CSV table of C-alpha atoms and ligand atoms in Angstrom, one decimal:
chain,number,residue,atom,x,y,z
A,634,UNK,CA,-24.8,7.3,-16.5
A,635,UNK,CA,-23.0,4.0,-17.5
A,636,UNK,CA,-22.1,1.4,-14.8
A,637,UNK,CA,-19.5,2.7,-12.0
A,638,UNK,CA,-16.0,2.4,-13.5
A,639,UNK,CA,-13.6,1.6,-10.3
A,640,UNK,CA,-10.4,3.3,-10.5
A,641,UNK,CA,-9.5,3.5,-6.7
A,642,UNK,CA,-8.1,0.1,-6.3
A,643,UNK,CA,-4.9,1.9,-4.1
A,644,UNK,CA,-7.6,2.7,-1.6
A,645,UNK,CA,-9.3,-0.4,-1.8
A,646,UNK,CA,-10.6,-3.6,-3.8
A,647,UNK,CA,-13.3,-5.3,-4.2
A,648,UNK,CA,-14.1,-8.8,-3.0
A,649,UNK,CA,-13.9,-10.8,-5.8
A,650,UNK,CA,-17.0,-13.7,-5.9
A,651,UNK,CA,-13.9,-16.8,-5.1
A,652,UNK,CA,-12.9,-15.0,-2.3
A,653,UNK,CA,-16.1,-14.2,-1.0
A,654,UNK,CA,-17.3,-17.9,-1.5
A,655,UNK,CA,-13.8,-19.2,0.1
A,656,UNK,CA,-14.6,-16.9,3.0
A,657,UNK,CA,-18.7,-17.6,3.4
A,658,UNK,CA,-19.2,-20.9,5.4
A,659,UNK,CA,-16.6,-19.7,8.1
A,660,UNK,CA,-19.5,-17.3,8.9
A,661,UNK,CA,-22.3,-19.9,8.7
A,662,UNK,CA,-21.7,-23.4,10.0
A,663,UNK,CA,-17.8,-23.0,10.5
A,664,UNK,CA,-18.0,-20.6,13.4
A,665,UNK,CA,-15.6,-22.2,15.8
A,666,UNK,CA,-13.1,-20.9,17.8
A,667,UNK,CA,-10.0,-21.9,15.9
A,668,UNK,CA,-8.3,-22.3,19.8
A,669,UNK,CA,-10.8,-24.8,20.8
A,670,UNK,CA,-10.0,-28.4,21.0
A,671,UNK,CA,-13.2,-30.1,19.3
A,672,UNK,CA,-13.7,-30.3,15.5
A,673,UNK,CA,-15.6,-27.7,14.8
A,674,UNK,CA,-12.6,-25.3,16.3
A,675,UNK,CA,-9.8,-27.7,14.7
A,676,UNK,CA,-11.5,-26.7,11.7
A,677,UNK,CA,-11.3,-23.4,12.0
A,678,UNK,CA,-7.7,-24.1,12.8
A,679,UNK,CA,-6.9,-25.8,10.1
A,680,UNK,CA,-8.6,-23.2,7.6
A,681,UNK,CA,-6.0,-20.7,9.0
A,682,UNK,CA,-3.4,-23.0,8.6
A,683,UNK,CA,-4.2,-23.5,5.0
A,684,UNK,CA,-4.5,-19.4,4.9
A,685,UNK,CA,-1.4,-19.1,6.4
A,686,UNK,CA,0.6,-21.6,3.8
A,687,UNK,CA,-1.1,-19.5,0.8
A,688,UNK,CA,0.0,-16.0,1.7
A,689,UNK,CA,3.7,-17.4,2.7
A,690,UNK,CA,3.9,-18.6,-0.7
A,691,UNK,CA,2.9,-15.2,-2.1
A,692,UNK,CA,5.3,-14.2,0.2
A,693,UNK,CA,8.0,-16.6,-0.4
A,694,UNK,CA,8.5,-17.0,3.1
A,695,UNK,CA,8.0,-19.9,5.7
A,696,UNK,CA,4.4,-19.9,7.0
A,697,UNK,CA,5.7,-19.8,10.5
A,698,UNK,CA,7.1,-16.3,9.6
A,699,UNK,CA,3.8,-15.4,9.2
A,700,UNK,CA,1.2,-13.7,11.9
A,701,UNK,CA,-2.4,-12.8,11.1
A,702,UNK,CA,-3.3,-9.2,12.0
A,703,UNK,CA,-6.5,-6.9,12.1
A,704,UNK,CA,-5.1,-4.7,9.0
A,705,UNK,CA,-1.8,-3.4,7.7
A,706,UNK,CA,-2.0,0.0,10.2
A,707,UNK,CA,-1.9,-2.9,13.0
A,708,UNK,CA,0.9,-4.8,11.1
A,709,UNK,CA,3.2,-1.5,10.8
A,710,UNK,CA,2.3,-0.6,14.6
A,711,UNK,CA,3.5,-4.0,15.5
A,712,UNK,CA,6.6,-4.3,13.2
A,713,UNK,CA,7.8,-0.6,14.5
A,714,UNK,CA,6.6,-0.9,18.2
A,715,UNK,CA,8.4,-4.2,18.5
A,716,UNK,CA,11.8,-2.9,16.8
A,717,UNK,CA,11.9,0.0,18.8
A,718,UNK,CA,11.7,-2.1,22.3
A,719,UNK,CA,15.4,-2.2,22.4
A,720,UNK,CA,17.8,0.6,24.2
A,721,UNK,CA,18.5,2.2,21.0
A,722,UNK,CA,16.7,5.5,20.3
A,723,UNK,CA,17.2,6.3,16.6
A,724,UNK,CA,14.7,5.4,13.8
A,725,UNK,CA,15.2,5.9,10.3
A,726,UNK,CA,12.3,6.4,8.2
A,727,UNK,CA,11.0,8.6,5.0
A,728,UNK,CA,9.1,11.5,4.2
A,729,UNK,CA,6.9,9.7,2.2
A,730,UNK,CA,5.1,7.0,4.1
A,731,UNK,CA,1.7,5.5,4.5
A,732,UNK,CA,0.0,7.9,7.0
A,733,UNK,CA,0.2,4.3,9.4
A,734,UNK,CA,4.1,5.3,9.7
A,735,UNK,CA,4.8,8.9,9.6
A,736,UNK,CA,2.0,9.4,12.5
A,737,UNK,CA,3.6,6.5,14.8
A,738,UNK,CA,6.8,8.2,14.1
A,739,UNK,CA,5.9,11.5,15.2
A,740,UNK,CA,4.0,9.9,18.6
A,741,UNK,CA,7.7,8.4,18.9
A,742,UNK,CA,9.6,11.7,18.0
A,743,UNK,CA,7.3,12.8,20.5
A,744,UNK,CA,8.5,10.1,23.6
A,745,UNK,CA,12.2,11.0,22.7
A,746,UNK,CA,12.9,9.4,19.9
A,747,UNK,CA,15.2,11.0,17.1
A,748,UNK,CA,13.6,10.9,13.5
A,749,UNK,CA,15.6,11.0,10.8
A,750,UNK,CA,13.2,11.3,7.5
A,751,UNK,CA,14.7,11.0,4.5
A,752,UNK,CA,13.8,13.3,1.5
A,753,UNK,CA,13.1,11.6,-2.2
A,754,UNK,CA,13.6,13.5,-5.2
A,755,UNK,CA,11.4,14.8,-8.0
A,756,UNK,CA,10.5,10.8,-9.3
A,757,UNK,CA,10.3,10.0,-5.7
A,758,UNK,CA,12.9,8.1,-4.8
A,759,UNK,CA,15.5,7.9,-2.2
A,760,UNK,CA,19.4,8.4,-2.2
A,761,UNK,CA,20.5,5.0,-1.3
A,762,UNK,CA,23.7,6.7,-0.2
A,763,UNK,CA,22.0,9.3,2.3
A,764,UNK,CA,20.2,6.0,3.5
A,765,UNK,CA,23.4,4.4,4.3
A,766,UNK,CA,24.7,7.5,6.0
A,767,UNK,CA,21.9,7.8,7.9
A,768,UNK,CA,22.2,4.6,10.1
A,769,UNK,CA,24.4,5.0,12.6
A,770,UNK,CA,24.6,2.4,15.8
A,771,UNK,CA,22.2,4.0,18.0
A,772,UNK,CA,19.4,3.2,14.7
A,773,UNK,CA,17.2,0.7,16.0
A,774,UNK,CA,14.9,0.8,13.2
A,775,UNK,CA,14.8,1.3,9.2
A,776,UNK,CA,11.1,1.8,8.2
A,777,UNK,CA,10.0,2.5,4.4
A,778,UNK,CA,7.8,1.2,2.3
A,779,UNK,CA,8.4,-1.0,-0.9
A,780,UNK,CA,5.6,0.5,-3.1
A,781,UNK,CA,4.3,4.5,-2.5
A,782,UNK,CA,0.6,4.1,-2.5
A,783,UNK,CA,-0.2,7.5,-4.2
A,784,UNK,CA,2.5,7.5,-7.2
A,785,UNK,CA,3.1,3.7,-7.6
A,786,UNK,CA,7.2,4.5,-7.6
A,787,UNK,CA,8.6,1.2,-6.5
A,788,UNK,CA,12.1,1.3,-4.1
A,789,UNK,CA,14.4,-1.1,-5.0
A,790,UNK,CA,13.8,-3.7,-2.1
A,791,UNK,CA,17.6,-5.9,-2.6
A,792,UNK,CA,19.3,-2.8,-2.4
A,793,UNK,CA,17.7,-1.4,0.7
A,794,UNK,CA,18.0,-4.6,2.3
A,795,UNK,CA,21.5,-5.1,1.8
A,796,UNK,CA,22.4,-1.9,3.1
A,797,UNK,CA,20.6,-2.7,6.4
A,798,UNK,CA,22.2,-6.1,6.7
A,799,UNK,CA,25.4,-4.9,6.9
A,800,UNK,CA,24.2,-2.2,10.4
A,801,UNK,CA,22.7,-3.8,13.7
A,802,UNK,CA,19.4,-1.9,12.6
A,803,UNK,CA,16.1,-3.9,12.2
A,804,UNK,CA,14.6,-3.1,8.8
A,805,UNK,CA,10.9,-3.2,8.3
A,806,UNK,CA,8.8,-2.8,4.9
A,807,UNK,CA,5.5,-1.4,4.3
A,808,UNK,CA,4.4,-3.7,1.2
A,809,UNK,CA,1.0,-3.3,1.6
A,810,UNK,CA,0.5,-1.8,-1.6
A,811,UNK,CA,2.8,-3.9,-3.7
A,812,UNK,CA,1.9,-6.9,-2.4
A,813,UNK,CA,0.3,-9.5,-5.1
A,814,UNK,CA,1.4,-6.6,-7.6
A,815,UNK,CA,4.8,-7.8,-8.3
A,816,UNK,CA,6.7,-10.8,-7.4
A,817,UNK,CA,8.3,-11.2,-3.6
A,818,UNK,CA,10.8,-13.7,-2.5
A,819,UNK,CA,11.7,-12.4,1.5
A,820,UNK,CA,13.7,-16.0,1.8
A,821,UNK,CA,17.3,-14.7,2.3
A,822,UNK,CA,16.5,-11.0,1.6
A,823,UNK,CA,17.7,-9.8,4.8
A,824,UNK,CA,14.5,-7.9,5.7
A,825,UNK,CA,13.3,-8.6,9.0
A,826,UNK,CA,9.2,-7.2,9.4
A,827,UNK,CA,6.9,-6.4,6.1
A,828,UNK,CA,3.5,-5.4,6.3
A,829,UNK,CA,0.8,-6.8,4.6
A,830,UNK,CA,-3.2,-5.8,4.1
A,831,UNK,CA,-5.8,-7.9,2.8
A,832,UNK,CA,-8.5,-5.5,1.5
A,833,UNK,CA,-5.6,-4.0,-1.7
A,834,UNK,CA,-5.4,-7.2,-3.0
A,835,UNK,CA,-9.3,-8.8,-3.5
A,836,UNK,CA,-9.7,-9.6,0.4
A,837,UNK,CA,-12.0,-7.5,3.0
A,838,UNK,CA,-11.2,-4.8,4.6
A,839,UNK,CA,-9.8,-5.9,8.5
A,840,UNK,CA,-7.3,-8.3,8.0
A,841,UNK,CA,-3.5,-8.0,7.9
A,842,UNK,CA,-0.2,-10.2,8.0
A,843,UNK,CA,3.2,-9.6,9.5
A,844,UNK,CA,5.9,-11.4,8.3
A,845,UNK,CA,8.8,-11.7,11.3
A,846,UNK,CA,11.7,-12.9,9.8
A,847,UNK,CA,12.3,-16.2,12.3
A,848,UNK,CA,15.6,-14.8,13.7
A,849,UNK,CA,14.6,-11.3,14.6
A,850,UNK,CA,14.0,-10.6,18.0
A,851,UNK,CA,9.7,-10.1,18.9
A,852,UNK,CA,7.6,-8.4,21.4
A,853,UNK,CA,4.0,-8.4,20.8
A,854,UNK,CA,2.1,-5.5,20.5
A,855,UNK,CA,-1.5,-7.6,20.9
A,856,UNK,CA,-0.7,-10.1,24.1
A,857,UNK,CA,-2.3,-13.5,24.4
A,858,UNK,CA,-2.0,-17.1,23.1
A,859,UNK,CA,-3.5,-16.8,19.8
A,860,UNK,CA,-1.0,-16.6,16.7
A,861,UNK,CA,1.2,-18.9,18.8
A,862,UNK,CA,1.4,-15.9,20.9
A,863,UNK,CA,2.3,-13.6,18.8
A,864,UNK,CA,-0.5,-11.9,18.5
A,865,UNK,CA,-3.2,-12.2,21.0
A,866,UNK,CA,-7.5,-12.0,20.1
A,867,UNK,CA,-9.2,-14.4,18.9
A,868,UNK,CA,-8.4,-14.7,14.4
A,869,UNK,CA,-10.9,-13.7,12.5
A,870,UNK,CA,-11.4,-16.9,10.2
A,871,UNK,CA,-13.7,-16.1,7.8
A,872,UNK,CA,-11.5,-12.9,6.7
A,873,UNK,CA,-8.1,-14.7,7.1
A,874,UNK,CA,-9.1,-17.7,4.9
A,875,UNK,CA,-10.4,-15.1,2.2
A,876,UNK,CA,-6.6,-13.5,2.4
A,877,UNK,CA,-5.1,-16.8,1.7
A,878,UNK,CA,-7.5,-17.3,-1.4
A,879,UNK,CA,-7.0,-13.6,-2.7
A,880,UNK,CA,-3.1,-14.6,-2.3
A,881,UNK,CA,-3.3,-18.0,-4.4
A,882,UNK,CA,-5.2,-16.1,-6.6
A,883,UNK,CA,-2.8,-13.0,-7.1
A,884,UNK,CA,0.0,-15.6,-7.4
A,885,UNK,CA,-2.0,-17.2,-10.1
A,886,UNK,CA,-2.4,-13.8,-12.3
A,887,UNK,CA,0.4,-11.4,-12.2
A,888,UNK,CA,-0.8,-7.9,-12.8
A,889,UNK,CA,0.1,-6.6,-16.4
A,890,UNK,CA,1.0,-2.8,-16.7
A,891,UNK,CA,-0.5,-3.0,-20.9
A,892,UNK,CA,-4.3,-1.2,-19.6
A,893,UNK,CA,-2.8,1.0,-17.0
A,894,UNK,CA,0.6,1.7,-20.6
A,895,UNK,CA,-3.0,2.4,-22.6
A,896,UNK,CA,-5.2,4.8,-20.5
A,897,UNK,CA,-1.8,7.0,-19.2
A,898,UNK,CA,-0.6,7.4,-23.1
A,899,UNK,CA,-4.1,8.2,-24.7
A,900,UNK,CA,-4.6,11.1,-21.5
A,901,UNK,CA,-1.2,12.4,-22.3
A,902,UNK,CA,-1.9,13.0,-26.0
A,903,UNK,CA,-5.1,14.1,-25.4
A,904,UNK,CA,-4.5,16.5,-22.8
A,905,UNK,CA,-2.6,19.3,-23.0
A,906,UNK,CA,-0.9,20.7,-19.4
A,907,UNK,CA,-0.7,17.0,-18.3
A,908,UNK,CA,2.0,15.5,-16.5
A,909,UNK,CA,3.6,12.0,-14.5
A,910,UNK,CA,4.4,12.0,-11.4
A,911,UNK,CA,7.2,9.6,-10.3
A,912,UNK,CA,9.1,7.7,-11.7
A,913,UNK,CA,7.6,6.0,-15.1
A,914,UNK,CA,9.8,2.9,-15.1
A,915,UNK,CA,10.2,1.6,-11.6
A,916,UNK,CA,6.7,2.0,-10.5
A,917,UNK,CA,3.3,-0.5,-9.8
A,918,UNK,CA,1.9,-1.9,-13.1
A,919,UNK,CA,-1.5,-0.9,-12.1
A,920,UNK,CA,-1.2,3.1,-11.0
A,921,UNK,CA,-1.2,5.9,-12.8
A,922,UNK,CA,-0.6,9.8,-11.1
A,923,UNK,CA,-1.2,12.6,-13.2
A,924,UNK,CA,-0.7,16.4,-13.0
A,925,UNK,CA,-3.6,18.9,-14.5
A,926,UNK,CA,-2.7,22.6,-15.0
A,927,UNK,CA,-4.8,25.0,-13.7
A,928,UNK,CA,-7.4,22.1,-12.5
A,929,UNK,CA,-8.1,21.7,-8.8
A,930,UNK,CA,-8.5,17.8,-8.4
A,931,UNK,CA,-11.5,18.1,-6.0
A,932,UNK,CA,-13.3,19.7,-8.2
A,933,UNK,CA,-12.5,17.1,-10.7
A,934,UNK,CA,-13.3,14.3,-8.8
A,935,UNK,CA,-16.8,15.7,-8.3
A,936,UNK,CA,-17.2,15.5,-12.2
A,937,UNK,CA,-15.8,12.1,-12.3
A,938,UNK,CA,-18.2,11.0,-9.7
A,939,UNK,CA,-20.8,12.2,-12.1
A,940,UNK,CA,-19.8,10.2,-14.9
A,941,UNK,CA,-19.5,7.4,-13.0
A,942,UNK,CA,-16.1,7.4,-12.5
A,943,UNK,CA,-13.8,6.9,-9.0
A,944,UNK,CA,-10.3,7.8,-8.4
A,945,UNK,CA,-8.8,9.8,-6.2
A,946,UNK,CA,-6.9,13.2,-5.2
A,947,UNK,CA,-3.2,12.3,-3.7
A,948,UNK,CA,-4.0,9.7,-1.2
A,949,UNK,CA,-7.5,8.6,0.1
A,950,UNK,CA,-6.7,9.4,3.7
A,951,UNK,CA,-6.1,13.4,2.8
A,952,UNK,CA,-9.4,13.5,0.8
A,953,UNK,CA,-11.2,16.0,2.2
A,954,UNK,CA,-8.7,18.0,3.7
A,955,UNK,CA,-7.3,20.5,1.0
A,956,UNK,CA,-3.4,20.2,1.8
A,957,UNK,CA,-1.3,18.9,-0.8
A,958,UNK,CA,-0.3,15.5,-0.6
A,959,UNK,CA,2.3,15.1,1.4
A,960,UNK,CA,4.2,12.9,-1.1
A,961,UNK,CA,3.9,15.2,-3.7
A,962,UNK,CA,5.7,18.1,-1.5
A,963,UNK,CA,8.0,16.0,-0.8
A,964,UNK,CA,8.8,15.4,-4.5
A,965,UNK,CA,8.8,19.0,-4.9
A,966,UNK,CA,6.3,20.0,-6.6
A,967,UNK,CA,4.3,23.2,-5.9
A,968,UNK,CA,1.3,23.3,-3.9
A,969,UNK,CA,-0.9,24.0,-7.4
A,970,UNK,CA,0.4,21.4,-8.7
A,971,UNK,CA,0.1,19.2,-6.0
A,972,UNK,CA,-3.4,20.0,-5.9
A,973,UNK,CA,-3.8,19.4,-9.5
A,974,UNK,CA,-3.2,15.7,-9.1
A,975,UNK,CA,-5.5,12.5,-10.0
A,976,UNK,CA,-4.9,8.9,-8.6
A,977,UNK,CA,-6.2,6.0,-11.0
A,978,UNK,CA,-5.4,2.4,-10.1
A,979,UNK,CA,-6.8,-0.2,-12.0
A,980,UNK,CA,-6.9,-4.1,-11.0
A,981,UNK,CA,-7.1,-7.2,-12.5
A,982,UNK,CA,-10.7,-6.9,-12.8
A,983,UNK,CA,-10.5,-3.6,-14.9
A,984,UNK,CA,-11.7,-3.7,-18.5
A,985,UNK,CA,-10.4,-3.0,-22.1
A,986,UNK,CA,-14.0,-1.0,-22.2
A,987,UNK,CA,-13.3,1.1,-19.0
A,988,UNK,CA,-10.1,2.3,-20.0
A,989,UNK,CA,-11.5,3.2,-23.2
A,990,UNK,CA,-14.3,5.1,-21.6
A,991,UNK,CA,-12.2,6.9,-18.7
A,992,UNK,CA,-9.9,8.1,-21.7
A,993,UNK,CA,-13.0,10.0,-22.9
A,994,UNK,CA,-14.8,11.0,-19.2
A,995,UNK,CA,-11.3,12.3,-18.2
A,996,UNK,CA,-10.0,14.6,-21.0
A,997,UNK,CA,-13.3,16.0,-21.4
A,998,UNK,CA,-13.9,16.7,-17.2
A,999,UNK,CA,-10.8,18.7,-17.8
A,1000,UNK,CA,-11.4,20.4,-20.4
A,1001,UNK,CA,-15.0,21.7,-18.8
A,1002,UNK,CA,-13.0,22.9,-15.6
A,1003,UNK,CA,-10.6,24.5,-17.0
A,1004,UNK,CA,-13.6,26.6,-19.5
A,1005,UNK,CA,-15.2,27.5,-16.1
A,1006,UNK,CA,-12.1,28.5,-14.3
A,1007,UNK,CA,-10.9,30.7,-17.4
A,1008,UNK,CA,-14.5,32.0,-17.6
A,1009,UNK,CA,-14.3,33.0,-14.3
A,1010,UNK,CA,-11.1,34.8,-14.4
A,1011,UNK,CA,-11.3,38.5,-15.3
A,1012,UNK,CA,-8.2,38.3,-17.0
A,1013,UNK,CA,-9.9,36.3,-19.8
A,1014,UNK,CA,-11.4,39.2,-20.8
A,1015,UNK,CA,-9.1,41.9,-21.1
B,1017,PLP,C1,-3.5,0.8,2.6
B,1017,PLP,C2,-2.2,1.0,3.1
B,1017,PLP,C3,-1.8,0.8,4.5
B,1017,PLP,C4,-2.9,0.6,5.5
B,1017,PLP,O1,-3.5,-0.7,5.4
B,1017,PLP,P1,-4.9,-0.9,6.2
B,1017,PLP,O2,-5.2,-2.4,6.1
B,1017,PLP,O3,-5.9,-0.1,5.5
B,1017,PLP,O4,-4.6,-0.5,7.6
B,1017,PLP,C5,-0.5,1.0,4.8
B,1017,PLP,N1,0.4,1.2,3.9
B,1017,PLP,C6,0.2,1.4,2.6
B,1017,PLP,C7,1.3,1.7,1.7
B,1017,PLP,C8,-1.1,1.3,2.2
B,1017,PLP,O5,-1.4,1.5,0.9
């Protein structure tokens, strides 16, 4: 077996050696508590300070909009537990959100809440229209996401926002997965939270950012000082300065979609039964979802493994479980096919050789499991 080719990068990245260096002496020498008065905590301080600064800019937002988190689950909690502290009972949401979302949603279906969940169609995208219709004065919060993490299909961000703007709801974004994929500018967009993680874009797992638009109104969800009291515990400095390096970084190197164009194109002419799903031209540069008849994607991700190769069935969080992706459903497609499906999401760090070598592992893991399943049917032989 050749080296591990890493084509999970929607689950997770790895820590790139600048990041890891940025991060390293706030775990030696630089322990201080960034809250303490002395220099070795004004250090510390400053450290996040500079952090801060380099995501915003990422961002395109003010660095005071900013607030360090323990991960994007923790940034969504806050965004939607916050908007929801009003009067108003009514959230607006979508069928196809990060597992974060949709489970907070039904804990607050559960406490009385109404939960409206809008359906996408087959390239996975919303009816701007049915969004509009759907906020009505009682909506306290908008929630959906900017990027889907399985199928890469982009939302178109100025559009959603400036239906929001013109109701009393608060709108919050899930960018996790699009963040330092594709450009952001949140200065006069209109949206009020977005949701950020670290560990999708070259920083370690366990650190998050909220942005909180500076007029929107804010209740903590973490309570203390820290964060200018925004979000209470102590930061974690080492893992918050290597988030402000993987965002000057990303900033630096826009993602280009030409390895991700190269590896989808050579499976689809060499495999027959192979399908997209979601829509090709609004989508991340860097992910790739693909339909295999007849194939059972758990068993092909066994092979892969094999060969060296990681990716994943539907989204991470359902590995393991045998349902169909719930984003998938909700697209419409049948449960076989569903189940069919293969995840590959490339980075920046992703080679001309690996794409080359995935378009050979792939078509030829396919082609095996579909021999054994027909070998195994008794209608092959009659
Ligand atoms: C990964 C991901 C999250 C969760 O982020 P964590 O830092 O792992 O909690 C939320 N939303 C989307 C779209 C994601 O891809």
């Amino acid at each position: 077996m050749g080296p591990l080719i890493y084509l999970d990068n929607n689950a997770t990245t790895p820590v790139v050696p600048e990041v890891l260096g940025a991060m390293e002496p706030w775990l030696r020498g630089g322990f201080g508590n960034p809250s303490s008065g002395y220099r070795l905590g004004r250090a510390a301080a400053a450290a996040i300070d500079t952090a801060r600064s380099q995501v915003a800019a990422l961002a395109g937002c003010q660095s005071e909009e900013l607030v360090f988190t323990s991960c994007g689950t923790e940034s969504i909690t806050t965004a939607i537990q916050s908007a929801v502290a009003s009067q108003k009972r009514h959230i607006v949401t979508s069928a196809v959100e990060h597992s974060a979302t949709l489970r907070l949603c039904e804990d607050l279906g559960a406490m009385g809440f109404e939960i409206t969940r809008l359906p996408v169609d087959a390239s996975g995208h919303l009816d701007l229209d049915e969004l509009n219709a759907a906020i009505r004065p009682e909506t306290a919060l908008v929630s959906l996401l900017w990027a889907n993490n399985e199928t890469g299909v982009l939302w178109p961000l100025e559009k959603i926002a400036d239906i929001v703007q013109k109701t009393k709801a608060i709108l919050h974004i899930d960018a996790v997965q699009a963040f330092g994929k594709i450009p952001l500018r949140l200065e006069g967009l209109g949206v009020h939270f977005m949701s950020f993680s670290g560990h999708k874009l070259h920083a370690p797992k366990g650190v998050g950012a909220l942005y909180i638009n500076r007029r929107v109104p804010f209740t903590p969800f973490l309570r203390g000082t820290q964060e200018n009291g925004r979000r209470g515990g102590t930061q974690n400095v080492a893992s918050i300065v290597a988030f402000g390096k993987a965002a000057e970084i990303a900033a630096a190197h826009p993602l280009e979609p030409t390895l991700r164009d190269r590896l989808e194109t050579s499976l689809l002419a060499s495999i027959p039964g192979c399908s997209v799903n979601g829509d090709r031209a609004n989508r991340l540069p860097n992910t790739i979802n693909l339909s295999f008849e007849g194939v059972e994607s758990e068993a092909a991700l066994i092979l892969l493994d094999e060969r060296g190769v990681c990716c994943s069935a539907g989204s991470s969080c359902a590995t393991g479980s045998g349902k169909p992706s719930h984003v998938l459903k909700a697209m419409g497609l049948t449960d076989a096919r569903a189940k069919s499906s293969l995840r590959l999401s490339l980075s920046r760090l992703t080679t001309p050789e690996e794409i080359t070598r995935t378009a050979e592992i792939l078509p030829a893991v396919i082609e095996k499991l579909r021999a054994v399943s027909l070998a195994d049917s008794p209608v092959a032989f009659s």
